[in-house]
Amino acid sequence: MKDSRKMVTISDLPDELLCHILSFLPTKIAFTTRVLSKRWTPLFHSLTVLRFDYQTVHDYVAFNCFCDFIDTLMLSPRLSNKFIKIFSLKCSFLFSDSDCHIFDTWVEAAKRLCIEEFHLSMHGNILNDTIFTCQTLVILKLDMLQLNAENLFVDLPKLKTLHLSFVRFKNQNVLQQLLNASPNLEDLRTYDILHMEHYENSVLERVKSMSLARFVRTEIGAIDVPYNVVKNVEFLSIYDAERIIFKSFPMFQNLIHIKLQFYWFFPGWDGIVQFLQHCPKLQILYINKRSSSLSKEWKYPNSVPECVSFHLRSCTILNFEGFSRNLRFASYILQNARLLQDMTIDLTTKSSINMLLKRSQIIEELSSCPRISPACKLSLK
C-alpha cells in the first residue's frame, strides 16, 4: 500500500502566511525570493511591511545602490494604491546635505501609502519635519537622529506610541510642540533625548504645565520629561532614577505600576517612601538597585502611605544586599501592606563564606517577619 502522505514545502503554505514570514526579513532579502519560482513573485509585491537596513559606514558606492533599491521600490507604480503598515529604516551612513532630499522623498512616499508605523534609526542624520504631518501614523519610533527645525509643525491625530532614543532637539520648544499636537498619545518612551537644565525658564514652565490625560504607559529618563507631563499615567518606568528629586513629584492619581532603575547609586529608602506618598493607588512596586546604597541606617517612618496600606499587591527588590536598612524596608512593607500577594527579593551576594552566612541570616529574618497579608508569598532568590 502506497503512503498517501505528501511532503509539505514552504511554497505550499497560504499566501497570507508566506507574506507574514517575509515581513520579518529585510526587504532586500525578501526581494530575492522572487527567483525561487513564479509563485513567489506576486508575494513580494503584497508585502505590507518594508524593512531597510544599511550598516556599512564609508562605502558610498554601496550606499548609492542601497538608495537606488529603496527609490525603485518606494516610487514604484505597483505601490501607488497599496497600504503599507510598517516602514523601518536603519542607516549608519551619514547623509550629505545634497542627499537629504532623498530621505524626504521616501518619507513622502510612505505617507502616501497610509503608513501606520514608522521606525527610523539614522546614526546622527538630520530629520526634517515631514514625518510629523502623517495623519495615518499610529506608532513612531526615532533613534539616533537630529531635529533642527526651529518650530515643529505637527499633525498626528492618530499617534498612540512615541519612542525617542538619542534624539537631539535644536529648539527647546520642539518636544512641547510634538507632545501637545499628539492628542491621542498613550505610550511615551524616551532615552537620553534632552537635558532639562538647559531650558530657559519660560520654556520650562510651559512644559511643566502640560499634562497629557490619555497617557497610559511611559518609560523615561529621570530628567528627560517633567513629571507633570506624565502625571496621569498608569505605568511608569524611570531609568537613572538616582537623579530623581522625590519631593518634587506631583500626585500620580492613576499610577498602579512603577519601575525604578538605579544605575549609579541608590539614594535610600526615605526617597522611596516620599514617592509612595504621591501614588495613592499604586499596586506594583519594582525596584532595581543595580548599584550599592549610599544611605545610612533607615528608621521606620511615622506614617504609612495610602497605597501600601490599601492597594499594594506586589513588591520586587533586585540587588537587595545584606544591609539592615534593606531588611527594615522589606519588613516595613510586609507588616503594612494588607493586600500584598507577593514579595520578591533578589539576594545579590558574592560566593564567600561571610556573604553566605549573611544570606542565610537574611532568609531567616525575612521568613520569620510577621506579614499582615495572609495571602502574601515571599520569594527569596
GROMACS .gro file of C-alpha atoms in nm:
model
  381
    1MET     CA    1   0.000   0.000   0.000
    2LYS     CA    2   0.143   0.334  -0.104
    3ASP     CA    3   0.192   0.609   0.151
    4SER     CA    4  -0.063   0.876   0.060
    5ARG     CA    5   0.102   1.139   0.276
    6LYS     CA    6   0.254   1.429   0.084
    7MET     CA    7   0.556   1.625   0.193
    8VAL     CA    8   0.457   1.989   0.253
    9THR     CA    9   0.710   2.253   0.146
   10ILE     CA   10   0.717   2.620   0.234
   11SER     CA   11   0.577   2.703  -0.111
   12ASP     CA   12   0.264   2.509  -0.021
   13LEU     CA   13   0.177   2.749   0.260
   14PRO     CA   14  -0.102   3.006   0.207
   15ASP     CA   15  -0.007   3.345   0.063
   16GLU     CA   16  -0.109   3.523   0.379
   17LEU     CA   17   0.125   3.313   0.593
   18LEU     CA   18   0.416   3.345   0.348
   19CYS     CA   19   0.376   3.724   0.342
   20HIS     CA   20   0.377   3.724   0.721
   21ILE     CA   21   0.705   3.529   0.724
   22LEU     CA   22   0.864   3.759   0.465
   23SER     CA   23   0.763   4.065   0.667
   24PHE     CA   24   1.023   3.976   0.932
   25LEU     CA   25   1.307   3.982   0.678
   26PRO     CA   26   1.494   4.286   0.548
   27THR     CA   27   1.306   4.387   0.233
   28LYS     CA   28   1.612   4.336   0.011
   29ILE     CA   29   1.632   3.971   0.120
   30ALA     CA   30   1.257   3.927   0.077
   31PHE     CA   31   1.300   4.069  -0.274
   32THR     CA   32   1.541   3.787  -0.366
   33THR     CA   33   1.274   3.522  -0.302
   34ARG     CA   34   1.126   3.615  -0.641
   35VAL     CA   35   1.387   3.392  -0.807
   36LEU     CA   36   1.251   3.082  -0.633
   37SER     CA   37   0.955   3.043  -0.867
   38LYS     CA   38   0.673   3.237  -1.029
   39ARG     CA   39   0.470   3.153  -0.718
   40TRP     CA   40   0.687   3.394  -0.512
   41THR     CA   41   0.689   3.696  -0.745
   42PRO     CA   42   0.349   3.840  -0.651
   43LEU     CA   43   0.411   3.770  -0.282
   44PHE     CA   44   0.683   4.032  -0.261
   45HIS     CA   45   0.453   4.295  -0.407
   46SER     CA   46   0.190   4.202  -0.146
   47LEU     CA   47   0.413   4.287   0.150
   48THR     CA   48   0.275   4.543   0.394
   49VAL     CA   49   0.598   4.564   0.596
   50LEU     CA   50   0.912   4.722   0.448
   51ARG     CA   51   1.243   4.694   0.635
   52PHE     CA   52   1.561   4.854   0.505
   53ASP     CA   53   1.892   4.810   0.686
   54TYR     CA   54   2.226   4.961   0.584
   55GLN     CA   55   2.516   4.928   0.830
   56THR     CA   56   2.821   4.997   0.609
   57VAL     CA   57   2.965   5.333   0.714
   58HIS     CA   58   3.211   5.453   0.447
   59ASP     CA   59   3.118   5.276   0.123
   60TYR     CA   60   2.949   5.547  -0.084
   61VAL     CA   61   2.903   5.320  -0.388
   62ALA     CA   62   2.719   5.058  -0.183
   63PHE     CA   63   2.514   5.334  -0.020
   64ASN     CA   64   2.405   5.461  -0.363
   65CYS     CA   65   2.294   5.109  -0.456
   66PHE     CA   66   2.101   5.089  -0.132
   67CYS     CA   67   1.928   5.420  -0.207
   68ASP     CA   68   1.851   5.316  -0.564
   69PHE     CA   69   1.682   5.000  -0.436
   70ILE     CA   70   1.459   5.197  -0.197
   71ASP     CA   71   1.385   5.454  -0.469
   72THR     CA   72   1.282   5.181  -0.713
   73LEU     CA   73   1.053   5.020  -0.460
   74MET     CA   74   0.900   5.325  -0.287
   75LEU     CA   75   0.834   5.513  -0.613
   76SER     CA   76   0.708   5.208  -0.799
   77PRO     CA   77   0.360   5.236  -0.959
   78ARG     CA   78   0.286   4.895  -0.806
   79LEU     CA   79   0.281   5.060  -0.461
   80SER     CA   80   0.079   5.366  -0.558
   81ASN     CA   81  -0.254   5.220  -0.445
   82LYS     CA   82  -0.122   4.995  -0.170
   83PHE     CA   83  -0.143   5.014   0.208
   84ILE     CA   84   0.187   4.976   0.392
   85LYS     CA   85   0.163   4.906   0.764
   86ILE     CA   86   0.529   4.938   0.872
   87PHE     CA   87   0.822   5.128   0.724
   88SER     CA   88   1.152   5.063   0.905
   89LEU     CA   89   1.484   5.220   0.808
   90LYS     CA   90   1.816   5.165   0.988
   91CYS     CA   91   2.102   5.354   0.829
   92SER     CA   92   2.454   5.406   0.968
   93PHE     CA   93   2.566   5.615   0.668
   94LEU     CA   94   2.580   5.991   0.724
   95PHE     CA   95   2.379   6.170   0.458
   96SER     CA   96   2.543   6.468   0.293
   97ASP     CA   97   2.346   6.792   0.259
   98SER     CA   98   2.282   6.710  -0.104
   99ASP     CA   99   2.146   6.364  -0.012
  100CYS     CA  100   1.893   6.476   0.248
  101HIS     CA  101   1.623   6.525  -0.015
  102ILE     CA  102   1.644   6.151  -0.091
  103PHE     CA  103   1.525   6.062   0.254
  104ASP     CA  104   1.249   6.324   0.241
  105THR     CA  105   1.126   6.162  -0.081
  106TRP     CA  106   1.098   5.825   0.094
  107VAL     CA  107   0.904   5.980   0.381
  108GLU     CA  108   0.659   6.148   0.143
  109ALA     CA  109   0.613   5.819  -0.045
  110ALA     CA  110   0.547   5.637   0.282
  111LYS     CA  111   0.287   5.897   0.380
  112ARG     CA  112   0.101   5.844   0.053
  113LEU     CA  113   0.089   5.472   0.135
  114CYS     CA  114  -0.106   5.546   0.456
  115ILE     CA  115   0.175   5.420   0.677
  116GLU     CA  116   0.081   5.321   1.034
  117GLU     CA  117   0.422   5.254   1.187
  118PHE     CA  118   0.744   5.441   1.118
  119HIS     CA  119   1.076   5.320   1.267
  120LEU     CA  120   1.387   5.528   1.198
  121SER     CA  121   1.743   5.478   1.322
  122MET     CA  122   1.963   5.727   1.141
  123HIS     CA  123   2.302   5.740   1.318
  124GLY     CA  124   2.304   6.116   1.369
  125ASN     CA  125   2.142   6.222   1.044
  126ILE     CA  126   1.916   6.526   1.036
  127LEU     CA  127   1.542   6.463   1.017
  128ASN     CA  128   1.312   6.720   0.862
  129ASP     CA  129   0.963   6.769   0.999
  130THR     CA  130   0.793   6.592   0.705
  131ILE     CA  131   0.719   6.279   0.908
  132PHE     CA  132   0.531   6.477   1.174
  133THR     CA  133   0.241   6.551   0.939
  134CYS     CA  134   0.147   6.191   0.869
  135GLN     CA  135  -0.220   6.170   0.963
  136THR     CA  136  -0.236   5.789   0.950
  137LEU     CA  137   0.062   5.731   1.179
  138VAL     CA  138  -0.009   5.530   1.496
  139ILE     CA  139   0.343   5.434   1.606
  140LEU     CA  140   0.657   5.647   1.565
  141LYS     CA  141   1.000   5.531   1.683
  142LEU     CA  142   1.300   5.759   1.629
  143ASP     CA  143   1.656   5.667   1.720
  144MET     CA  144   1.992   5.845   1.684
  145LEU     CA  145   1.894   6.148   1.480
  146GLN     CA  146   1.871   6.526   1.496
  147LEU     CA  147   1.577   6.762   1.460
  148ASN     CA  148   1.698   7.104   1.351
  149ALA     CA  149   1.362   7.271   1.291
  150GLU     CA  150   1.316   7.595   1.483
  151ASN     CA  151   0.944   7.527   1.509
  152LEU     CA  152   0.778   7.195   1.450
  153PHE     CA  153   0.452   7.171   1.259
  154VAL     CA  154   0.279   6.856   1.385
  155ASP     CA  155  -0.035   6.684   1.261
  156LEU     CA  156  -0.050   6.338   1.419
  157PRO     CA  157  -0.415   6.285   1.515
  158LYS     CA  158  -0.385   5.904   1.542
  159LEU     CA  159  -0.046   5.875   1.710
  160LYS     CA  160  -0.061   5.649   2.016
  161THR     CA  161   0.301   5.538   2.061
  162LEU     CA  162   0.610   5.762   2.056
  163HIS     CA  163   0.958   5.628   2.130
  164LEU     CA  164   1.255   5.868   2.125
  165SER     CA  165   1.609   5.742   2.178
  166PHE     CA  166   1.920   5.963   2.143
  167VAL     CA  167   1.717   6.228   1.961
  168ARG     CA  168   1.868   6.576   1.962
  169PHE     CA  169   1.639   6.879   1.952
  170LYS     CA  170   1.784   7.206   1.832
  171ASN     CA  171   1.498   7.415   1.961
  172GLN     CA  172   1.377   7.374   2.316
  173ASN     CA  173   1.011   7.416   2.219
  174VAL     CA  174   1.008   7.120   1.980
  175LEU     CA  175   0.930   6.845   2.232
  176GLN     CA  176   0.646   7.052   2.376
  177GLN     CA  177   0.503   7.109   2.027
  178LEU     CA  178   0.530   6.737   1.948
  179LEU     CA  179   0.350   6.627   2.264
  180ASN     CA  180   0.086   6.899   2.251
  181ALA     CA  181  -0.006   6.810   1.894
  182SER     CA  182  -0.049   6.437   1.967
  183PRO     CA  183  -0.388   6.432   2.144
  184ASN     CA  184  -0.424   6.052   2.150
  185LEU     CA  185  -0.073   5.966   2.270
  186GLU     CA  186  -0.079   5.679   2.521
  187ASP     CA  187   0.272   5.532   2.523
  188LEU     CA  188   0.578   5.759   2.557
  189ARG     CA  189   0.930   5.621   2.593
  190THR     CA  190   1.242   5.835   2.596
  191TYR     CA  191   1.611   5.763   2.633
  192ASP     CA  192   1.866   6.045   2.654
  193ILE     CA  193   1.672   6.297   2.448
  194LEU     CA  194   1.739   6.630   2.621
  195HIS     CA  195   1.872   6.793   2.935
  196MET     CA  196   1.608   6.997   3.109
  197GLU     CA  197   1.859   7.207   3.300
  198HIS     CA  198   1.948   7.373   2.967
  199TYR     CA  199   1.595   7.501   2.917
  200GLU     CA  200   1.515   7.865   2.953
  201ASN     CA  201   1.285   7.928   3.249
  202SER     CA  202   0.992   8.042   3.034
  203VAL     CA  203   1.005   7.728   2.821
  204LEU     CA  204   1.047   7.502   3.123
  205GLU     CA  205   0.740   7.648   3.292
  206ARG     CA  206   0.527   7.586   2.981
  207VAL     CA  207   0.646   7.227   2.962
  208LYS     CA  208   0.581   7.174   3.333
  209SER     CA  209   0.225   7.293   3.290
  210MET     CA  210   0.147   7.027   3.032
  211SER     CA  211  -0.048   6.716   3.124
  212LEU     CA  212  -0.142   6.454   2.868
  213ALA     CA  213  -0.459   6.299   3.004
  214ARG     CA  214  -0.458   5.992   2.777
  215PHE     CA  215  -0.113   5.871   2.874
  216VAL     CA  216  -0.122   5.510   2.993
  217ARG     CA  217   0.237   5.386   2.970
  218THR     CA  218   0.556   5.589   2.998
  219GLU     CA  219   0.923   5.490   3.013
  220ILE     CA  220   1.153   5.789   3.057
  221GLY     CA  221   1.488   5.903   3.186
  222ALA     CA  222   1.483   6.078   3.521
  223ILE     CA  223   1.537   6.420   3.362
  224ASP     CA  224   1.404   6.370   3.009
  225VAL     CA  225   1.050   6.494   3.067
  226PRO     CA  226   0.898   6.690   3.360
  227TYR     CA  227   0.681   6.462   3.569
  228ASN     CA  228   0.377   6.690   3.543
  229VAL     CA  229   0.360   6.590   3.178
  230VAL     CA  230   0.308   6.223   3.267
  231LYS     CA  231   0.126   6.252   3.599
  232ASN     CA  232  -0.184   6.072   3.461
  233VAL     CA  233  -0.005   5.753   3.356
  234GLU     CA  234  -0.093   5.406   3.484
  235PHE     CA  235   0.250   5.252   3.415
  236LEU     CA  236   0.572   5.448   3.476
  237SER     CA  237   0.929   5.326   3.430
  238ILE     CA  238   1.220   5.556   3.518
  239TYR     CA  239   1.585   5.478   3.448
  240ASP     CA  240   1.874   5.673   3.603
  241ALA     CA  241   1.635   5.704   3.898
  242GLU     CA  242   1.917   5.823   4.124
  243ARG     CA  243   1.872   6.165   3.957
  244ILE     CA  244   1.514   6.197   4.082
  245ILE     CA  245   1.426   6.463   4.336
  246PHE     CA  246   1.146   6.267   4.504
  247LYS     CA  247   0.999   6.556   4.699
  248SER     CA  248   0.926   6.745   4.375
  249PHE     CA  249   0.688   6.479   4.242
  250PRO     CA  250   0.327   6.567   4.154
  251MET     CA  251   0.042   6.341   4.262
  252PHE     CA  252   0.016   6.034   4.036
  253GLN     CA  253  -0.353   5.968   4.087
  254ASN     CA  254  -0.378   5.689   3.826
  255LEU     CA  255  -0.042   5.518   3.872
  256ILE     CA  256  -0.071   5.147   3.950
  257HIS     CA  257   0.272   5.018   3.833
  258ILE     CA  258   0.611   5.181   3.894
  259LYS     CA  259   0.953   5.054   3.787
  260LEU     CA  260   1.257   5.240   3.926
  261GLN     CA  261   1.605   5.156   3.796
  262PHE     CA  262   1.905   5.294   3.985
  263TYR     CA  263   2.227   5.261   3.785
  264TRP     CA  264   2.495   5.456   3.973
  265PHE     CA  265   2.383   5.468   4.335
  266PHE     CA  266   2.077   5.411   4.546
  267PRO     CA  267   1.984   5.726   4.746
  268GLY     CA  268   1.797   5.543   5.022
  269TRP     CA  269   1.451   5.434   5.134
  270ASP     CA  270   1.335   5.776   5.255
  271GLY     CA  271   1.303   5.889   4.894
  272ILE     CA  272   1.106   5.576   4.805
  273VAL     CA  273   0.860   5.639   5.089
  274GLN     CA  274   0.827   6.004   4.977
  275PHE     CA  275   0.745   5.881   4.629
  276LEU     CA  276   0.488   5.632   4.759
  277GLN     CA  277   0.309   5.919   4.932
  278HIS     CA  278   0.240   6.058   4.581
  279CYS     CA  279   0.096   5.734   4.440
  280PRO     CA  280  -0.226   5.663   4.633
  281LYS     CA  281  -0.339   5.376   4.402
  282LEU     CA  282  -0.006   5.201   4.341
  283GLN     CA  283  -0.033   4.822   4.317
  284ILE     CA  284   0.305   4.711   4.180
  285LEU     CA  285   0.641   4.839   4.308
  286TYR     CA  286   0.954   4.724   4.121
  287ILE     CA  287   1.298   4.850   4.229
  288ASN     CA  288   1.624   4.755   4.057
  289LYS     CA  289   1.917   4.862   4.275
  290ARG     CA  290   2.191   4.789   4.026
  291SER     CA  291   2.429   4.989   4.244
  292SER     CA  292   2.509   4.991   4.613
  293SER     CA  293   2.328   5.213   4.859
  294LEU     CA  294   2.495   5.529   4.987
  295SER     CA  295   2.241   5.582   5.264
  296LYS     CA  296   2.292   5.514   5.633
  297GLU     CA  297   2.060   5.327   5.864
  298TRP     CA  298   1.690   5.368   5.794
  299LYS     CA  299   1.420   5.430   6.053
  300TYR     CA  300   1.056   5.341   6.017
  301PRO     CA  301   0.855   5.647   5.906
  302ASN     CA  302   0.584   5.786   6.131
  303SER     CA  303   0.308   5.710   5.878
  304VAL     CA  304   0.227   5.452   5.614
  305PRO     CA  305   0.150   5.567   5.256
  306GLU     CA  306  -0.208   5.503   5.146
  307CYS     CA  307  -0.101   5.279   4.859
  308VAL     CA  308   0.095   5.050   5.093
  309SER     CA  309  -0.195   5.014   5.336
  310PHE     CA  310  -0.476   4.964   5.085
  311HIS     CA  311  -0.354   4.884   4.731
  312LEU     CA  312  -0.002   4.739   4.708
  313ARG     CA  313  -0.015   4.382   4.573
  314SER     CA  314   0.339   4.317   4.452
  315CYS     CA  315   0.683   4.437   4.563
  316THR     CA  316   1.010   4.338   4.394
  317ILE     CA  317   1.359   4.448   4.503
  318LEU     CA  318   1.662   4.347   4.298
  319ASN     CA  319   2.022   4.361   4.427
  320PHE     CA  320   1.896   4.357   4.784
  321GLU     CA  321   2.239   4.329   4.952
  322GLY     CA  322   2.285   4.231   5.314
  323PHE     CA  323   2.231   4.563   5.487
  324SER     CA  324   2.000   4.601   5.785
  325ARG     CA  325   1.836   4.909   5.628
  326ASN     CA  326   1.717   4.694   5.338
  327LEU     CA  327   1.581   4.434   5.579
  328ARG     CA  328   1.393   4.706   5.765
  329PHE     CA  329   1.228   4.836   5.449
  330ALA     CA  330   1.124   4.486   5.340
  331SER     CA  331   0.977   4.415   5.683
  332TYR     CA  332   0.804   4.756   5.673
  333ILE     CA  333   0.624   4.650   5.355
  334LEU     CA  334   0.542   4.302   5.487
  335GLN     CA  335   0.397   4.442   5.809
  336ASN     CA  336   0.185   4.718   5.650
  337ALA     CA  337   0.067   4.601   5.305
  338ARG     CA  338  -0.272   4.443   5.375
  339LEU     CA  339  -0.332   4.323   5.017
  340LEU     CA  340   0.024   4.213   4.937
  341GLN     CA  341   0.026   3.893   4.733
  342ASP     CA  342   0.395   3.854   4.654
  343MET     CA  343   0.721   3.995   4.785
  344THR     CA  344   1.021   3.907   4.568
  345ILE     CA  345   1.373   3.969   4.698
  346ASP     CA  346   1.681   3.911   4.481
  347LEU     CA  347   1.973   3.841   4.714
  348THR     CA  348   2.275   3.956   4.516
  349THR     CA  349   2.568   3.822   4.721
  350LYS     CA  350   2.917   3.702   4.641
  351SER     CA  351   3.002   3.339   4.698
  352SER     CA  352   3.227   3.389   5.000
  353ILE     CA  353   3.176   3.234   5.345
  354ASN     CA  354   3.087   3.568   5.503
  355MET     CA  355   2.831   3.655   5.238
  356LEU     CA  356   2.677   3.307   5.252
  357LEU     CA  357   2.625   3.347   5.625
  358LYS     CA  358   2.470   3.687   5.567
  359ARG     CA  359   2.247   3.536   5.303
  360SER     CA  360   2.120   3.272   5.542
  361GLN     CA  361   2.056   3.538   5.804
  362ILE     CA  362   1.855   3.746   5.555
  363ILE     CA  363   1.644   3.445   5.461
  364GLU     CA  364   1.582   3.362   5.826
  365GLU     CA  365   1.484   3.715   5.927
  366LEU     CA  366   1.254   3.779   5.632
  367SER     CA  367   1.092   3.437   5.654
  368SER     CA  368   1.012   3.491   6.022
  369CYS     CA  369   0.891   3.851   5.973
  370PRO     CA  370   0.516   3.893   6.052
  371ARG     CA  371   0.302   3.957   5.743
  372ILE     CA  372  -0.020   4.149   5.771
  373SER     CA  373  -0.147   3.990   5.449
  374PRO     CA  374  -0.226   3.621   5.496
  375ALA     CA  375  -0.208   3.569   5.119
  376CYS     CA  376   0.145   3.707   5.083
  377LYS     CA  377   0.400   3.477   4.923
  378LEU     CA  378   0.765   3.559   4.998
  379SER     CA  379   1.016   3.464   4.725
  380LEU     CA  380   1.388   3.483   4.802
  381LYS     CA  381   1.615   3.428   4.502
   0.00000   0.00000   0.00000
